PDB file of C-alpha atoms in Angstrom:
ATOM      1  CA  MET A   1      21.854  64.831   8.044  1.00 48.00           C
ATOM      2  CA  THR A   2      20.973  64.044  11.656  1.00 44.00           C
ATOM      3  CA  GLU A   3      17.293  63.684  12.445  1.00 47.00           C
ATOM      4  CA  SER A   4      15.916  65.729  15.343  1.00 49.00           C
ATOM      5  CA  TYR A   5      13.031  64.660  17.550  1.00 43.00           C
ATOM      6  CA  SER A   6      10.691  66.583  19.741  1.00 52.00           C
ATOM      7  CA  LEU A   7      10.734  65.947  23.481  1.00 43.00           C
ATOM      8  CA  PRO A   8       7.624  63.687  23.391  1.00 43.00           C
ATOM      9  CA  GLN A   9       9.129  61.712  20.472  1.00 45.00           C
ATOM     10  CA  GLN A  10      12.408  61.237  22.380  1.00 43.00           C
ATOM     11  CA  HIS A  11      10.474  60.001  25.396  1.00 42.00           C
ATOM     12  CA  ALA A  12       8.473  57.560  23.279  1.00 42.00           C
ATOM     13  CA  LEU A  13      11.603  56.175  21.565  1.00 38.00           C
ATOM     14  CA  ALA A  14      13.372  55.654  24.888  1.00 41.00           C
ATOM     15  CA  MET A  15      10.367  53.823  26.319  1.00 39.00           C
ATOM     16  CA  LYS A  16      10.018  51.600  23.233  1.00 40.00           C
ATOM     17  CA  LYS A  17      13.671  50.543  23.462  1.00 38.00           C
ATOM     18  CA  THR A  18      13.338  49.809  27.161  1.00 37.00           C
ATOM     19  CA  LEU A  19      10.193  47.729  26.653  1.00 35.00           C
ATOM     20  CA  LEU A  20      11.769  45.798  23.769  1.00 37.00           C
ATOM     21  CA  LEU A  21      14.883  44.949  25.794  1.00 35.00           C
ATOM     22  CA  THR A  22      12.736  44.029  28.789  1.00 35.00           C
ATOM     23  CA  SER A  23      10.637  41.615  26.727  1.00 37.00           C
ATOM     24  CA  LEU A  24      13.773  39.981  25.342  1.00 35.00           C
ATOM     25  CA  VAL A  25      15.163  39.434  28.833  1.00 35.00           C
ATOM     26  CA  ILE A  26      11.875  37.994  30.109  1.00 33.00           C
ATOM     27  CA  SER A  27      11.504  35.608  27.161  1.00 35.00           C
ATOM     28  CA  SER A  28      15.102  34.392  27.461  1.00 33.00           C
ATOM     29  CA  SER A  29      14.717  33.737  31.177  1.00 32.00           C
ATOM     30  CA  THR A  30      11.547  31.667  30.734  1.00 27.00           C
ATOM     31  CA  VAL A  31      12.388  29.753  27.568  1.00 31.00           C
ATOM     32  CA  PHE A  32      12.258  26.414  29.407  1.00 27.00           C
ATOM     33  CA  ALA A  33       9.201  27.196  31.543  1.00 30.00           C
ATOM     34  CA  ALA A  34       6.457  26.070  29.146  1.00 34.00           C
ATOM     35  CA  LEU A  35       6.299  22.261  29.215  1.00 41.00           C
ATOM     36  CA  PRO A  36       3.638  20.098  27.494  1.00 81.00           C
ATOM     37  CA  LEU A  37       2.946  18.194  30.738  1.00 93.00           C
ATOM     38  CA  TYR A  38       4.443  18.562  34.214  1.00 94.00           C
ATOM     39  CA  GLU A  39       3.429  16.987  37.537  1.00 96.00           C
ATOM     40  CA  PRO A  40       5.270  18.249  40.666  1.00 96.00           C
ATOM     41  CA  PHE A  41       2.658  16.962  43.176  1.00 98.00           C
ATOM     42  CA  ALA A  42       2.258  20.503  44.526  1.00 97.00           C
ATOM     43  CA  ASP A  43      -0.802  22.298  45.939  1.00 97.00           C
ATOM     44  CA  ALA A  44      -2.856  23.493  42.955  1.00 96.00           C
ATOM     45  CA  THR A  45      -5.865  24.990  44.759  1.00 96.00           C
ATOM     46  CA  GLY A  46      -4.820  28.452  43.598  1.00 95.00           C
ATOM     47  CA  ASN A  47      -5.426  27.315  40.002  1.00 91.00           C
ATOM     48  CA  GLY A  48      -8.718  25.602  40.773  1.00 94.00           C
ATOM     49  CA  GLY A  49      -7.048  22.213  41.197  1.00 95.00           C
ATOM     50  CA  THR A  50      -6.640  19.942  44.197  1.00 96.00           C
ATOM     51  CA  SER A  51      -4.457  20.306  47.282  1.00 97.00           C
ATOM     52  CA  TYR A  52      -2.242  17.226  46.803  1.00 98.00           C
ATOM     53  CA  THR A  53      -2.545  16.581  50.525  1.00 98.00           C
ATOM     54  CA  VAL A  54       0.010  14.114  51.898  1.00 98.00           C
ATOM     55  CA  GLY A  55      -1.564  10.653  52.055  1.00 98.00           C
ATOM     56  CA  ALA A  56      -4.267  11.455  49.484  1.00 98.00           C
ATOM     57  CA  ASN A  57      -4.821   9.211  46.470  1.00 98.00           C
ATOM     58  CA  VAL A  58      -2.883  10.480  43.452  1.00 98.00           C
ATOM     59  CA  THR A  59      -5.725   9.500  41.137  1.00 96.00           C
ATOM     60  CA  ALA A  60      -7.991  12.062  42.841  1.00 95.00           C
ATOM     61  CA  GLN A  61      -5.627  14.959  42.037  1.00 95.00           C
ATOM     62  CA  ASN A  62      -5.441  17.491  39.206  1.00 94.00           C
ATOM     63  CA  ASN A  63      -3.535  20.725  38.662  1.00 90.00           C
ATOM     64  CA  GLY A  64      -6.584  22.814  37.723  1.00 88.00           C
ATOM     65  CA  SER A  65      -5.235  23.668  34.269  1.00 80.00           C
ATOM     66  CA  GLY A  66      -6.636  20.595  32.578  1.00 80.00           C
ATOM     67  CA  ASP A  67      -3.282  19.273  31.353  1.00 80.00           C
ATOM     68  CA  VAL A  68      -2.618  17.013  34.371  1.00 87.00           C
ATOM     69  CA  THR A  69      -5.379  14.527  35.172  1.00 91.00           C
ATOM     70  CA  TRP A  70      -5.035  11.100  36.768  1.00 96.00           C
ATOM     71  CA  SER A  71      -7.240   8.011  36.546  1.00 97.00           C
ATOM     72  CA  ALA A  72      -7.380   4.835  38.637  1.00 98.00           C
ATOM     73  CA  VAL A  73      -6.847   1.721  36.528  1.00 98.00           C
ATOM     74  CA  GLY A  74      -7.124  -1.714  38.068  1.00 97.00           C
ATOM     75  CA  PRO A  75      -8.787  -3.626  40.887  1.00 96.00           C
ATOM     76  CA  ALA A  76      -9.748  -2.218  44.273  1.00 95.00           C
ATOM     77  CA  GLY A  77      -6.995  -2.064  46.864  1.00 96.00           C
ATOM     78  CA  ALA A  78      -4.097   0.134  47.923  1.00 96.00           C
ATOM     79  CA  ASN A  79      -3.617   3.326  45.911  1.00 97.00           C
ATOM     80  CA  ASN A  80      -0.637   5.376  44.794  1.00 98.00           C
ATOM     81  CA  THR A  81      -0.514   8.237  47.303  1.00 98.00           C
ATOM     82  CA  VAL A  82       0.973  11.719  47.678  1.00 98.00           C
ATOM     83  CA  ALA A  83       4.132  11.693  49.831  1.00 99.00           C
ATOM     84  CA  ALA A  84       5.664  14.632  51.689  1.00 97.00           C
ATOM     85  CA  ALA A  85       9.259  14.625  50.458  1.00 92.00           C
ATOM     86  CA  ASN A  86      10.139  15.839  46.996  1.00 95.00           C
ATOM     87  CA  LEU A  87      13.027  14.521  44.903  1.00 98.00           C
ATOM     88  CA  THR A  88      15.660  16.867  43.510  1.00 97.00           C
ATOM     89  CA  VAL A  89      17.811  16.140  40.447  1.00 98.00           C
ATOM     90  CA  PRO A  90      21.021  18.242  40.283  1.00 97.00           C
ATOM     91  CA  GLY A  91      20.908  20.654  37.351  1.00 97.00           C
ATOM     92  CA  LEU A  92      17.220  20.054  36.638  1.00 98.00           C
ATOM     93  CA  SER A  93      14.643  22.781  37.144  1.00 96.00           C
ATOM     94  CA  LEU A  94      14.048  23.014  40.891  1.00 93.00           C
ATOM     95  CA  SER A  95      11.465  20.636  42.337  1.00 93.00           C
ATOM     96  CA  SER A  96       8.506  21.643  44.473  1.00 91.00           C
ATOM     97  CA  GLY A  97       5.627  20.019  46.332  1.00 95.00           C
ATOM     98  CA  GLY A  98       5.779  16.352  47.284  1.00 98.00           C
ATOM     99  CA  SER A  99       6.080  13.086  45.371  1.00 99.00           C
ATOM    100  CA  MET A 100       4.155   9.887  44.634  1.00 99.00           C
ATOM    101  CA  GLU A 101       4.598   6.712  46.703  1.00 99.00           C
ATOM    102  CA  TYR A 102       3.698   3.326  45.216  1.00 98.00           C
ATOM    103  CA  GLY A 103       4.835  -0.275  45.009  1.00 97.00           C
ATOM    104  CA  VAL A 104       3.785  -3.892  44.780  1.00 96.00           C
ATOM    105  CA  SER A 105       0.269  -4.717  46.024  1.00 95.00           C
ATOM    106  CA  SER A 106      -3.184  -5.477  44.733  1.00 94.00           C
ATOM    107  CA  GLY A 107      -4.808  -2.188  43.833  1.00 96.00           C
ATOM    108  CA  PRO A 108      -5.292   0.373  41.079  1.00 98.00           C
ATOM    109  CA  SER A 109      -2.353   1.752  39.143  1.00 98.00           C
ATOM    110  CA  ALA A 110      -2.186   5.501  38.477  1.00 98.00           C
ATOM    111  CA  ARG A 111      -2.702   6.563  34.863  1.00 98.00           C
ATOM    112  CA  LEU A 112      -1.527  10.014  33.806  1.00 96.00           C
ATOM    113  CA  ASN A 113      -3.709  10.960  30.841  1.00 94.00           C
ATOM    114  CA  LEU A 114      -1.923  12.730  27.993  1.00 92.00           C
ATOM    115  CA  GLY A 115      -5.021  14.362  26.518  1.00 84.00           C
ATOM    116  CA  SER A 116      -4.178  13.205  22.973  1.00 86.00           C
ATOM    117  CA  SER A 117      -3.256   9.978  21.238  1.00 90.00           C
ATOM    118  CA  PHE A 118       0.219   9.952  19.672  1.00 94.00           C
ATOM    119  CA  THR A 119       1.140   7.840  16.651  1.00 94.00           C
ATOM    120  CA  SER A 120       4.173   9.576  15.123  1.00 94.00           C
ATOM    121  CA  GLY A 121       7.420  11.284  16.028  1.00 95.00           C
ATOM    122  CA  THR A 122       9.045  10.578  19.392  1.00 96.00           C
ATOM    123  CA  LEU A 123       7.392  10.777  22.797  1.00 97.00           C
ATOM    124  CA  TYR A 124       9.478  11.210  25.959  1.00 98.00           C
ATOM    125  CA  TYR A 125       8.822  10.844  29.661  1.00 98.00           C
ATOM    126  CA  SER A 126      11.076  11.680  32.594  1.00 98.00           C
ATOM    127  CA  PHE A 127      10.909  11.559  36.373  1.00 99.00           C
ATOM    128  CA  ALA A 128      13.016  11.300  39.515  1.00 99.00           C
ATOM    129  CA  LEU A 129      12.957   7.824  41.100  1.00 99.00           C
ATOM    130  CA  LYS A 130      13.832   6.679  44.621  1.00 98.00           C
ATOM    131  CA  VAL A 131      13.530   2.990  45.505  1.00 98.00           C
ATOM    132  CA  ALA A 132      13.151   2.552  49.262  1.00 97.00           C
ATOM    133  CA  ASP A 133      12.470  -1.195  49.572  1.00 96.00           C
ATOM    134  CA  LEU A 134      12.906  -3.993  47.038  1.00 96.00           C
ATOM    135  CA  GLY A 135      10.732  -6.389  49.010  1.00 95.00           C
ATOM    136  CA  SER A 136      10.741  -9.727  47.170  1.00 94.00           C
ATOM    137  CA  LEU A 137      11.634  -8.327  43.737  1.00 96.00           C
ATOM    138  CA  GLY A 138      13.037 -11.167  41.652  1.00 95.00           C
ATOM    139  CA  THR A 139      16.129 -11.381  39.491  1.00 95.00           C
ATOM    140  CA  SER A 140      13.938 -11.358  36.367  1.00 95.00           C
ATOM    141  CA  GLY A 141      11.916  -8.432  37.680  1.00 95.00           C
ATOM    142  CA  GLY A 142       9.168  -6.623  35.841  1.00 97.00           C
ATOM    143  CA  PHE A 143       7.925  -3.233  34.668  1.00 98.00           C
ATOM    144  CA  ALA A 144       6.931  -0.413  37.006  1.00 98.00           C
ATOM    145  CA  VAL A 145       6.264   2.476  34.591  1.00 99.00           C
ATOM    146  CA  ALA A 146       5.187   2.444  30.942  1.00 99.00           C
ATOM    147  CA  PHE A 147       3.349   4.251  28.187  1.00 98.00           C
ATOM    148  CA  ASN A 148      -0.156   2.906  27.500  1.00 98.00           C
ATOM    149  CA  ASN A 149      -2.648   3.189  24.637  1.00 97.00           C
ATOM    150  CA  ALA A 150      -5.775   4.297  26.546  1.00 97.00           C
ATOM    151  CA  GLN A 151      -7.083   7.035  28.837  1.00 94.00           C
ATOM    152  CA  GLY A 152      -9.502   7.330  31.736  1.00 96.00           C
ATOM    153  CA  ALA A 153     -10.478   4.896  34.477  1.00 97.00           C
ATOM    154  CA  GLN A 154     -10.863   1.130  34.007  1.00 96.00           C
ATOM    155  CA  VAL A 155     -11.381  -1.900  36.230  1.00 95.00           C
ATOM    156  CA  GLY A 156      -8.490  -3.927  34.824  1.00 94.00           C
ATOM    157  CA  THR A 157      -4.762  -3.226  35.015  1.00 95.00           C
ATOM    158  CA  PRO A 158      -3.500  -1.977  31.615  1.00 96.00           C
ATOM    159  CA  SER A 159      -1.797  -4.703  29.627  1.00 95.00           C
ATOM    160  CA  VAL A 160      -0.713  -2.860  26.456  1.00 97.00           C
ATOM    161  CA  VAL A 161       2.569  -1.238  27.471  1.00 98.00           C
ATOM    162  CA  THR A 162       5.585   0.256  25.725  1.00 98.00           C
ATOM    163  CA  ALA A 163       8.824   2.038  26.649  1.00 98.00           C
ATOM    164  CA  CYS A 164       8.664   0.126  29.929  1.00 99.00           C
ATOM    165  CA  LEU A 165      10.922   0.924  32.859  1.00 99.00           C
ATOM    166  CA  MET A 166      12.074  -2.498  34.025  1.00 98.00           C
ATOM    167  CA  MET A 167      13.594  -3.311  37.408  1.00 98.00           C
ATOM    168  CA  ARG A 168      15.245  -6.448  38.793  1.00 98.00           C
ATOM    169  CA  SER A 169      17.115  -7.334  41.965  1.00 97.00           C
ATOM    170  CA  VAL A 170      20.827  -8.139  41.843  1.00 95.00           C
ATOM    171  CA  VAL A 171      22.111 -11.079  43.853  1.00 86.00           C
ATOM    172  CA  SER A 172      25.301  -9.918  45.561  1.00 71.00           C
ATOM    173  CA  ALA A 173      26.941  -9.654  48.944  1.00 61.00           C
ATOM    174  CA  ALA A 174      25.087  -6.405  49.559  1.00 71.00           C
ATOM    175  CA  SER A 175      21.316  -6.530  49.836  1.00 85.00           C
ATOM    176  CA  GLY A 176      19.065  -3.927  48.282  1.00 95.00           C
ATOM    177  CA  ASN A 177      20.870  -3.772  44.941  1.00 97.00           C
ATOM    178  CA  PHE A 178      19.050  -3.597  41.623  1.00 98.00           C
ATOM    179  CA  ASN A 179      19.317  -2.910  37.886  1.00 98.00           C
ATOM    180  CA  ILE A 180      17.088  -0.795  35.661  1.00 99.00           C
ATOM    181  CA  GLY A 181      16.357  -1.544  32.019  1.00 98.00           C
ATOM    182  CA  ILE A 182      14.139  -0.745  29.050  1.00 98.00           C
ATOM    183  CA  ARG A 183      11.700  -2.995  27.217  1.00 98.00           C
ATOM    184  CA  LYS A 184       9.680  -1.936  24.207  1.00 98.00           C
ATOM    185  CA  ALA A 185       6.719  -4.194  24.975  1.00 97.00           C
ATOM    186  CA  THR A 186       7.631  -7.869  25.265  1.00 96.00           C
ATOM    187  CA  GLY A 187      10.780  -9.952  25.068  1.00 95.00           C
ATOM    188  CA  THR A 188      14.059  -9.765  26.957  1.00 96.00           C
ATOM    189  CA  PRO A 189      14.760  -6.264  28.310  1.00 97.00           C
ATOM    190  CA  THR A 190      17.937  -4.321  27.654  1.00 98.00           C
ATOM    191  CA  TRP A 191      19.497  -3.865  31.092  1.00 98.00           C
ATOM    192  CA  ASP A 192      21.827  -1.103  32.187  1.00 98.00           C
ATOM    193  CA  SER A 193      24.935  -2.493  33.889  1.00 96.00           C
ATOM    194  CA  THR A 194      24.838   0.060  36.716  1.00 97.00           C
ATOM    195  CA  VAL A 195      24.092  -1.511  40.092  1.00 96.00           C
ATOM    196  CA  PHE A 196      21.852   0.842  42.058  1.00 97.00           C
ATOM    197  CA  SER A 197      21.222   0.568  45.797  1.00 96.00           C
ATOM    198  CA  ILE A 198      18.281   1.454  47.999  1.00 97.00           C
ATOM    199  CA  THR A 199      20.807   2.969  50.442  1.00 96.00           C
ATOM    200  CA  ASP A 200      21.835   5.673  47.961  1.00 96.00           C
ATOM    201  CA  PRO A 201      20.224   8.926  49.160  1.00 95.00           C
ATOM    202  CA  ASN A 202      20.228  10.430  45.672  1.00 97.00           C
ATOM    203  CA  PRO A 203      17.300   9.853  43.315  1.00 98.00           C
ATOM    204  CA  ILE A 204      17.771   8.304  39.889  1.00 99.00           C
ATOM    205  CA  PHE A 205      16.804  10.572  37.001  1.00 98.00           C
ATOM    206  CA  VAL A 206      15.025   8.479  34.378  1.00 99.00           C
ATOM    207  CA  VAL A 207      14.358   9.600  30.808  1.00 98.00           C
ATOM    208  CA  ALA A 208      12.705   7.225  28.335  1.00 98.00           C
ATOM    209  CA  SER A 209      11.227   7.527  24.867  1.00 98.00           C
ATOM    210  CA  LEU A 210       9.324   5.700  22.169  1.00 97.00           C
ATOM    211  CA  GLN A 211      10.232   6.565  18.591  1.00 98.00           C
ATOM    212  CA  PHE A 212       7.505   5.751  16.084  1.00 97.00           C
ATOM    213  CA  ASN A 213       8.730   4.393  12.731  1.00 97.00           C
ATOM    214  CA  THR A 214       6.745   3.443   9.642  1.00 93.00           C
ATOM    215  CA  GLY A 215       8.922   0.873   7.871  1.00 92.00           C
ATOM    216  CA  ASN A 216       7.238  -2.208   9.326  1.00 95.00           C
ATOM    217  CA  SER A 217       5.268  -3.438  12.337  1.00 95.00           C
ATOM    218  CA  THR A 218       8.311  -4.047  14.559  1.00 96.00           C
ATOM    219  CA  ASP A 219      10.562  -1.027  13.978  1.00 96.00           C
ATOM    220  CA  ASP A 220       9.462   1.372  16.730  1.00 97.00           C
ATOM    221  CA  VAL A 221      12.373   1.976  19.132  1.00 98.00           C
ATOM    222  CA  ALA A 222      12.245   2.308  22.921  1.00 98.00           C
ATOM    223  CA  SER A 223      15.196   4.114  24.533  1.00 98.00           C
ATOM    224  CA  MET A 224      16.267   5.001  28.057  1.00 98.00           C
ATOM    225  CA  TRP A 225      18.787   7.300  29.748  1.00 98.00           C
ATOM    226  CA  LEU A 226      19.681   6.910  33.426  1.00 98.00           C
ATOM    227  CA  ASN A 227      21.192   9.931  35.170  1.00 98.00           C
ATOM    228  CA  PRO A 228      22.116  11.692  31.919  1.00 97.00           C
ATOM    229  CA  SER A 229      24.645  14.505  32.216  1.00 97.00           C
ATOM    230  CA  SER A 230      23.118  17.803  33.307  1.00 97.00           C
ATOM    231  CA  SER A 231      25.068  19.411  30.445  1.00 97.00           C
ATOM    232  CA  THR A 232      22.477  17.882  28.097  1.00 97.00           C
ATOM    233  CA  PHE A 233      19.468  19.330  29.947  1.00 98.00           C
ATOM    234  CA  GLY A 234      17.402  21.573  27.712  1.00 97.00           C
ATOM    235  CA  ASN A 235      19.193  20.543  24.520  1.00 97.00           C
ATOM    236  CA  PRO A 236      16.991  20.298  21.421  1.00 96.00           C
ATOM    237  CA  SER A 237      18.052  16.710  20.723  1.00 95.00           C
ATOM    238  CA  ALA A 238      18.718  13.693  22.917  1.00 97.00           C
ATOM    239  CA  PRO A 239      22.266  12.491  23.630  1.00 96.00           C
ATOM    240  CA  PHE A 240      23.465   9.145  22.364  1.00 94.00           C
ATOM    241  CA  THR A 241      22.251   6.128  24.278  1.00 81.00           C
ATOM    242  CA  ALA A 242      23.129   2.458  23.978  1.00 77.00           C
ATOM    243  CA  LEU A 243      20.115   1.451  26.083  1.00 96.00           C
ATOM    244  CA  THR A 244      17.499   0.642  23.453  1.00 98.00           C
ATOM    245  CA  HIS A 245      15.005  -2.123  22.734  1.00 98.00           C
ATOM    246  CA  THR A 246      13.273  -2.963  19.458  1.00 96.00           C
ATOM    247  CA  GLY A 247      12.467  -5.918  17.214  1.00 92.00           C
ATOM    248  CA  VAL A 248       9.170  -6.939  18.822  1.00 96.00           C
ATOM    249  CA  ASN A 249       5.680  -5.963  17.695  1.00 96.00           C
ATOM    250  CA  ASP A 250       4.798  -2.275  17.846  1.00 96.00           C
ATOM    251  CA  THR A 251       1.978  -1.468  20.256  1.00 96.00           C
ATOM    252  CA  GLY A 252       0.282   1.374  18.376  1.00 95.00           C
ATOM    253  CA  PRO A 253      -0.871   4.722  19.797  1.00 96.00           C
ATOM    254  CA  ILE A 254       0.256   6.218  23.105  1.00 95.00           C
ATOM    255  CA  ALA A 255      -2.363   8.026  25.199  1.00 94.00           C
ATOM    256  CA  SER A 256      -1.157   7.777  28.814  1.00 95.00           C
ATOM    257  CA  LEU A 257       1.731   7.095  31.170  1.00 97.00           C
ATOM    258  CA  VAL A 258       1.045   4.541  33.905  1.00 99.00           C
ATOM    259  CA  PHE A 259       2.744   4.113  37.296  1.00 99.00           C
ATOM    260  CA  PHE A 260       1.882   0.546  38.176  1.00 98.00           C
ATOM    261  CA  ARG A 261       0.903  -1.429  41.231  1.00 97.00           C
ATOM    262  CA  ARG A 262       1.780  -5.043  40.423  1.00 95.00           C
ATOM    263  CA  ALA A 263       0.133  -7.798  42.438  1.00 93.00           C
ATOM    264  CA  THR A 264       3.074 -10.223  42.194  1.00 95.00           C
ATOM    265  CA  ALA A 265       5.928  -9.469  44.616  1.00 95.00           C
ATOM    266  CA  ALA A 266       8.600 -10.811  42.259  1.00 95.00           C
ATOM    267  CA  ASN A 267       7.588  -8.296  39.571  1.00 96.00           C
ATOM    268  CA  GLN A 268       7.890  -4.988  41.432  1.00 97.00           C
ATOM    269  CA  ALA A 269       9.737  -3.310  44.293  1.00 97.00           C
ATOM    270  CA  ALA A 270       7.775  -2.965  47.517  1.00 96.00           C
ATOM    271  CA  ASP A 271       8.181   0.788  48.001  1.00 98.00           C
ATOM    272  CA  MET A 272       9.106   3.475  45.469  1.00 98.00           C
ATOM    273  CA  PHE A 273       8.803   7.237  45.076  1.00 99.00           C
ATOM    274  CA  SER A 274       8.501   9.222  41.840  1.00 99.00           C
ATOM    275  CA  ASP A 275       8.506  12.988  41.376  1.00 99.00           C
ATOM    276  CA  GLU A 276       8.940  15.737  38.771  1.00 98.00           C
ATOM    277  CA  ILE A 277       7.075  13.784  36.093  1.00 97.00           C
ATOM    278  CA  ARG A 278       7.219  15.239  32.595  1.00 96.00           C
ATOM    279  CA  VAL A 279       5.978  14.116  29.190  1.00 97.00           C
ATOM    280  CA  GLY A 280       6.864  15.853  25.932  1.00 96.00           C
ATOM    281  CA  THR A 281       7.826  15.455  22.302  1.00 96.00           C
ATOM    282  CA  THR A 282      11.450  16.635  22.637  1.00 96.00           C
ATOM    283  CA  TRP A 283      14.387  16.051  24.934  1.00 97.00           C
ATOM    284  CA  ALA A 284      14.179  19.695  26.025  1.00 96.00           C
ATOM    285  CA  ASP A 285      10.549  19.238  27.093  1.00 96.00           C
ATOM    286  CA  VAL A 286      11.465  16.667  29.728  1.00 97.00           C
ATOM    287  CA  THR A 287      14.898  17.923  30.852  1.00 97.00           C
ATOM    288  CA  PRO A 288      14.441  21.633  31.671  1.00 96.00           C
ATOM    289  CA  PRO A 289      17.596  23.031  33.297  1.00 97.00           C
ATOM    290  CA  ILE A 290      17.633  25.442  36.207  1.00 93.00           C
ATOM    291  CA  PRO A 291      16.629  28.785  34.644  1.00 84.00           C
ATOM    292  CA  GLU A 292      18.350  32.086  35.214  1.00 69.00           C
ATOM    293  CA  PRO A 293      17.427  33.279  38.718  1.00 71.00           C
ATOM    294  CA  ALA A 294      14.518  35.696  38.711  1.00 53.00           C
ATOM    295  CA  SER A 295      16.547  38.203  40.707  1.00 40.00           C
ATOM    296  CA  MET A 296      19.142  38.383  37.946  1.00 45.00           C
ATOM    297  CA  ALA A 297      16.454  38.882  35.323  1.00 52.00           C
ATOM    298  CA  LEU A 298      14.858  41.665  37.366  1.00 49.00           C
ATOM    299  CA  ALA A 299      18.214  43.335  37.926  1.00 43.00           C
ATOM    300  CA  THR A 300      18.873  43.267  34.190  1.00 50.00           C
ATOM    301  CA  ILE A 301      15.450  44.731  33.479  1.00 55.00           C
ATOM    302  CA  GLY A 302      16.118  47.483  36.010  1.00 50.00           C
ATOM    303  CA  GLY A 303      19.443  48.235  34.361  1.00 48.00           C
ATOM    304  CA  PHE A 304      17.846  48.579  30.941  1.00 50.00           C
ATOM    305  CA  ALA A 305      15.167  50.835  32.378  1.00 49.00           C
ATOM    306  CA  LEU A 306      17.824  53.056  33.997  1.00 46.00           C
ATOM    307  CA  LEU A 307      19.745  53.308  30.731  1.00 47.00           C
ATOM    308  CA  GLY A 308      16.568  54.309  28.942  1.00 52.00           C
ATOM    309  CA  LEU A 309      15.850  57.006  31.519  1.00 45.00           C
ATOM    310  CA  ARG A 310      19.381  58.392  31.259  1.00 47.00           C
ATOM    311  CA  ALA A 311      19.145  58.457  27.468  1.00 48.00           C
ATOM    312  CA  PHE A 312      15.889  60.357  27.736  1.00 44.00           C
ATOM    313  CA  ARG A 313      17.332  62.898  30.177  1.00 47.00           C
ATOM    314  CA  SER A 314      20.458  63.437  28.061  1.00 47.00           C
ATOM    315  CA  ARG A 315      18.307  64.601  25.164  1.00 52.00           C
ATOM    316  CA  LYS A 316      16.433  67.209  27.229  1.00 52.00           C
TER     317      LYS A 316
END
């Protein structure tokens, strides 16, 4: 027996179906939009945050939502500043705003506070990196970015670091060449064999992580991926990497991510830019792919609405 519905009931059913399909389309098109922490260095005055004016100190900025706050950590001197150009990684969610410029000098590093202290699971960070000038960076190099165990401002440069992005110059016929590596905390870093150059116009996409383990006091694992394939962006789990470092003492909780200003020229490049900074607990959190264009989502919604209207009219 076929059920019959009154005209108002038919209208209500058609509208419910349309709204359900619309909500499904919207949710599928924004599945990668909600990130635990994201810093694009873009004007946030509309959200009650700061303007991220070019040349302004990064540590004076916030996005107005409370999830992105910076603190100055270290002695007085030159600051990390907002730069005009943004850095785009092919396949990654489109960049906006500017970037952060920093490098070797005496001055405060920029600490990105995570809001909580993490002691278990795996914590990831990612960002786009452009090295403009190596300066007097040595062949042993040093760390430029690392997780840290504290939050807020302090007068000394943070010394407890883990999942460190290491950088060293490469002596070759061409100047301006360098390697990037990972170091858990201390000891000899694990270096990637790729020789990067300051003349390359493309940014380097860096993803790093610290995996907490509970077997002993030296079993936490730091890992790094350099320019991972865009086919892995948004995946629930990380791809295989051979760039890991472990075996030294674990450093304990993680509460911030620091972009350093090192006072010794041999330990850090002279001029660098970082952009599209993300921190999360999964690979997907820090590698969001380009989402479906909004125009396509709206067109699909319109199509569903039209089908619902036609279904309603056919029952009249």
